Amino acid sequence: MREDYSHRAKPAPFLAKIYEIIDNPDNEDLVSWNANGSSFIVKDATVFARDLLPKHFKHNTFASFVRQLNNYGFSKLSTNFQEWEHEKFKRGEKHRLVEIQSKRLSSGLSVVQAATSANTRDDHSISPPRNAPLDAKSDPEIVRENKRLKKATLRQEFRKLRCMVQNIASMIEDLSDDEPASEIPVESSGTGDAQESASAHMEIDLNHA
């Protein structure tokens, strides 16, 4: 079944900008499509990073550019020179860019879906049967076992959510690389401290559950 991408108004900024750079004939001395338009070739990585990248992104590091290509599933065709391809990134097919998804975004969504599914299953497994005797709720052994199961479930969910937060933080960092330096003010961020504080509070809550 073909996936519907109509809800995505625009492709990722990184993909749109790279496509425009490659498609611009003024840049063909540094980067261009191959003969049939199925891949693109960076002819001079040093000059490409120094002269072109800063015009469109907030960095001039070729390694960061390659990291983004890998994040969106591009494959390098040769070890001798910089030729890259993606089945949905081709000359004359700009409309297909919306179909290319970040690996980190996919991973983050998978974690959320898995956590939600696990939480639903655990709720059913922990809840006592509706037809259970009323005095079962007051049985000390059953109460202790339910608390133990609940704490184990909360710890498992915490680990999954922490992984999801790390994935989202990495994805946000990658998205920030998509913006030109002139458009993004440089300022200190407390993201790391906030994550550490949130994790510490969650650990404390779990220990007292």
GROMACS .gro file of C-alpha atoms in nm:
model
  209
    1MET     CA    1   0.000   0.000   0.000
    2ARG     CA    2   0.142   0.339  -0.100
    3GLU     CA    3   0.198   0.581   0.187
    4ASP     CA    4   0.015   0.913   0.169
    5TYR     CA    5   0.255   1.209   0.198
    6SER     CA    6  -0.004   1.476   0.118
    7HIS     CA    7  -0.009   1.591   0.484
    8ARG     CA    8   0.355   1.700   0.457
    9ALA     CA    9   0.348   2.049   0.308
   10LYS     CA   10   0.725   2.085   0.270
   11PRO     CA   11   1.033   1.862   0.263
   12ALA     CA   12   1.299   1.888   0.531
   13PRO     CA   13   1.489   2.220   0.496
   14PHE     CA   14   1.821   2.036   0.459
   15LEU     CA   15   1.694   1.835   0.162
   16ALA     CA   16   1.534   2.136  -0.008
   17LYS     CA   17   1.849   2.347   0.026
   18ILE     CA   18   2.084   2.073  -0.094
   19TYR     CA   19   1.861   2.008  -0.394
   20GLU     CA   20   1.868   2.378  -0.485
   21ILE     CA   21   2.247   2.393  -0.445
   22ILE     CA   22   2.298   2.092  -0.673
   23ASP     CA   23   2.040   2.207  -0.926
   24ASN     CA   24   2.196   2.554  -0.957
   25PRO     CA   25   2.422   2.564  -1.266
   26ASP     CA   26   2.633   2.834  -1.100
   27ASN     CA   27   2.761   2.568  -0.860
   28GLU     CA   28   2.846   2.297  -1.113
   29ASP     CA   29   3.222   2.346  -1.067
   30LEU     CA   30   3.180   2.227  -0.708
   31VAL     CA   31   2.875   2.001  -0.711
   32SER     CA   32   2.641   1.863  -0.980
   33TRP     CA   33   2.417   1.575  -1.078
   34ASN     CA   34   2.569   1.274  -1.248
   35ALA     CA   35   2.494   1.208  -1.616
   36ASN     CA   36   2.147   1.059  -1.564
   37GLY     CA   37   2.054   1.262  -1.255
   38SER     CA   38   2.032   0.962  -1.021
   39SER     CA   39   2.307   1.085  -0.787
   40PHE     CA   40   2.514   1.395  -0.718
   41ILE     CA   41   2.889   1.450  -0.700
   42VAL     CA   42   3.079   1.692  -0.477
   43LYS     CA   43   3.383   1.772  -0.691
   44ASP     CA   44   3.583   1.969  -0.436
   45ALA     CA   45   3.479   1.900  -0.077
   46THR     CA   46   3.711   2.161   0.072
   47VAL     CA   47   3.591   2.452  -0.140
   48PHE     CA   48   3.231   2.325  -0.126
   49ALA     CA   49   3.239   2.339   0.255
   50ARG     CA   50   3.421   2.671   0.267
   51ASP     CA   51   3.224   2.865   0.005
   52LEU     CA   52   2.880   2.705  -0.033
   53LEU     CA   53   2.779   2.558   0.302
   54PRO     CA   54   2.799   2.886   0.502
   55LYS     CA   55   2.561   3.050   0.253
   56HIS     CA   56   2.287   2.803   0.336
   57PHE     CA   57   2.370   2.656   0.678
   58LYS     CA   58   2.523   2.774   1.003
   59HIS     CA   59   2.842   2.573   0.957
   60ASN     CA   60   3.118   2.516   0.703
   61THR     CA   61   3.213   2.162   0.801
   62PHE     CA   62   3.195   1.890   0.539
   63ALA     CA   63   3.176   1.622   0.810
   64SER     CA   64   2.850   1.778   0.938
   65PHE     CA   65   2.715   1.777   0.583
   66VAL     CA   66   2.799   1.406   0.547
   67ARG     CA   67   2.639   1.333   0.884
   68GLN     CA   68   2.315   1.489   0.763
   69LEU     CA   69   2.327   1.288   0.441
   70ASN     CA   70   2.363   0.968   0.643
   71ASN     CA   71   2.081   1.077   0.872
   72TYR     CA   72   1.847   1.101   0.572
   73GLY     CA   73   1.954   0.765   0.429
   74PHE     CA   74   2.188   0.870   0.148
   75SER     CA   75   2.447   0.617   0.029
   76LYS     CA   76   2.801   0.692  -0.081
   77LEU     CA   77   2.875   0.522  -0.413
   78SER     CA   78   3.253   0.542  -0.414
   79THR     CA   79   3.536   0.549  -0.162
   80ASN     CA   80   3.750   0.753  -0.401
   81PHE     CA   81   3.524   1.056  -0.444
   82GLN     CA   82   3.210   1.213  -0.300
   83GLU     CA   83   2.919   1.070  -0.500
   84TRP     CA   84   2.593   1.024  -0.312
   85GLU     CA   85   2.252   0.885  -0.401
   86HIS     CA   86   1.906   0.831  -0.257
   87GLU     CA   87   1.623   0.657  -0.439
   88LYS     CA   88   1.395   0.956  -0.378
   89PHE     CA   89   1.652   1.229  -0.442
   90LYS     CA   90   1.686   1.265  -0.819
   91ARG     CA   91   1.712   1.542  -1.075
   92GLY     CA   92   1.368   1.660  -1.188
   93GLU     CA   93   1.189   1.484  -0.900
   94LYS     CA   94   1.189   1.754  -0.634
   95HIS     CA   95   0.833   1.664  -0.538
   96ARG     CA   96   0.960   1.336  -0.391
   97LEU     CA   97   1.171   1.508  -0.126
   98VAL     CA   98   0.872   1.502   0.112
   99GLU     CA   99   0.899   1.122   0.112
  100ILE     CA  100   1.248   1.129   0.265
  101GLN     CA  101   1.242   1.105   0.642
  102SER     CA  102   1.512   1.152   0.903
  103LYS     CA  103   1.629   0.829   1.063
  104ARG     CA  104   1.623   0.992   1.405
  105LEU     CA  105   1.265   1.107   1.355
  106SER     CA  106   1.163   0.753   1.259
  107SER     CA  107   1.345   0.615   1.563
  108GLY     CA  108   1.178   0.867   1.795
  109LEU     CA  109   0.831   0.784   1.663
  110SER     CA  110   0.900   0.412   1.702
  111VAL     CA  111   0.999   0.463   2.066
  112VAL     CA  112   0.679   0.659   2.135
  113GLN     CA  113   0.463   0.393   1.970
  114ALA     CA  114   0.640   0.112   2.154
  115ALA     CA  115   0.610   0.290   2.489
  116THR     CA  116   0.239   0.356   2.435
  117SER     CA  117   0.175  -0.005   2.337
  118ALA     CA  118   0.374  -0.139   2.633
  119ASN     CA  119   0.192   0.093   2.872
  120THR     CA  120  -0.146  -0.030   2.748
  121ARG     CA  121  -0.044  -0.394   2.790
  122ASP     CA  122   0.099  -0.332   3.136
  123ASP     CA  123  -0.217  -0.153   3.251
  124HIS     CA  124  -0.418  -0.462   3.162
  125SER     CA  125  -0.169  -0.700   3.324
  126ILE     CA  126  -0.149  -0.508   3.651
  127SER     CA  127  -0.520  -0.442   3.692
  128PRO     CA  128  -0.693  -0.721   3.889
  129PRO     CA  129  -0.970  -0.913   3.712
  130ARG     CA  130  -1.311  -0.754   3.746
  131ASN     CA  131  -1.454  -1.074   3.890
  132ALA     CA  132  -1.175  -1.109   4.152
  133PRO     CA  133  -1.292  -1.132   4.514
  134LEU     CA  134  -1.315  -0.796   4.684
  135ASP     CA  135  -1.091  -0.910   4.972
  136ALA     CA  136  -0.805  -0.974   4.725
  137LYS     CA  137  -0.737  -0.600   4.718
  138SER     CA  138  -0.671  -0.604   5.090
  139ASP     CA  139  -0.440  -0.908   5.078
  140PRO     CA  140  -0.091  -0.778   5.176
  141GLU     CA  141   0.087  -1.015   4.937
  142ILE     CA  142  -0.124  -0.904   4.641
  143VAL     CA  143  -0.082  -0.538   4.733
  144ARG     CA  144   0.297  -0.575   4.755
  145GLU     CA  145   0.313  -0.766   4.425
  146ASN     CA  146   0.104  -0.503   4.249
  147LYS     CA  147   0.332  -0.229   4.381
  148ARG     CA  148   0.639  -0.420   4.268
  149LEU     CA  149   0.496  -0.470   3.920
  150LYS     CA  150   0.392  -0.107   3.898
  151LYS     CA  151   0.739   0.014   3.999
  152ALA     CA  152   0.906  -0.220   3.747
  153THR     CA  153   0.672  -0.093   3.476
  154LEU     CA  154   0.741   0.270   3.563
  155ARG     CA  155   1.116   0.212   3.550
  156GLN     CA  156   1.083   0.047   3.210
  157GLU     CA  157   0.873   0.335   3.080
  158PHE     CA  158   1.124   0.584   3.221
  159ARG     CA  159   1.409   0.419   3.030
  160LYS     CA  160   1.206   0.427   2.709
  161LEU     CA  161   1.109   0.791   2.758
  162ARG     CA  162   1.468   0.888   2.835
  163CYS     CA  163   1.577   0.723   2.509
  164MET     CA  164   1.300   0.910   2.326
  165VAL     CA  165   1.412   1.243   2.477
  166GLN     CA  166   1.770   1.178   2.369
  167ASN     CA  167   1.655   1.099   2.014
  168ILE     CA  168   1.440   1.411   1.999
  169ALA     CA  169   1.726   1.624   2.136
  170SER     CA  170   1.957   1.488   1.865
  171MET     CA  171   1.692   1.552   1.602
  172ILE     CA  172   1.649   1.913   1.720
  173GLU     CA  173   2.025   1.959   1.705
  174ASP     CA  174   2.026   1.833   1.345
  175LEU     CA  175   1.734   2.058   1.251
  176SER     CA  176   1.920   2.358   1.393
  177ASP     CA  177   2.200   2.282   1.147
  178ASP     CA  178   1.952   2.342   0.864
  179GLU     CA  179   1.923   2.716   0.936
  180PRO     CA  180   2.169   2.979   0.809
  181ALA     CA  181   2.397   3.130   1.072
  182SER     CA  182   2.257   3.480   1.015
  183GLU     CA  183   1.906   3.367   1.104
  184ILE     CA  184   1.989   3.190   1.430
  185PRO     CA  185   2.119   3.395   1.729
  186VAL     CA  186   2.393   3.229   1.926
  187GLU     CA  187   2.287   3.189   2.284
  188SER     CA  188   2.350   2.949   2.565
  189SER     CA  189   2.106   2.664   2.612
  190GLY     CA  190   2.004   2.489   2.926
  191THR     CA  191   1.872   2.184   2.745
  192GLY     CA  192   2.131   1.950   2.891
  193ASP     CA  193   2.074   2.074   3.248
  194ALA     CA  194   1.698   2.052   3.203
  195GLN     CA  195   1.724   1.693   3.081
  196GLU     CA  196   1.949   1.599   3.376
  197SER     CA  197   1.710   1.768   3.622
  198ALA     CA  198   1.406   1.598   3.469
  199SER     CA  199   1.578   1.259   3.480
  200ALA     CA  200   1.680   1.311   3.844
  201HIS     CA  201   1.324   1.403   3.948
  202MET     CA  202   1.184   1.100   3.764
  203GLU     CA  203   1.439   0.872   3.936
  204ILE     CA  204   1.339   1.013   4.277
  205ASP     CA  205   0.969   0.964   4.202
  206LEU     CA  206   1.031   0.604   4.095
  207ASN     CA  207   1.229   0.526   4.409
  208HIS     CA  208   0.937   0.643   4.621
  209ALA     CA  209   0.669   0.474   4.410
   0.00000   0.00000   0.00000
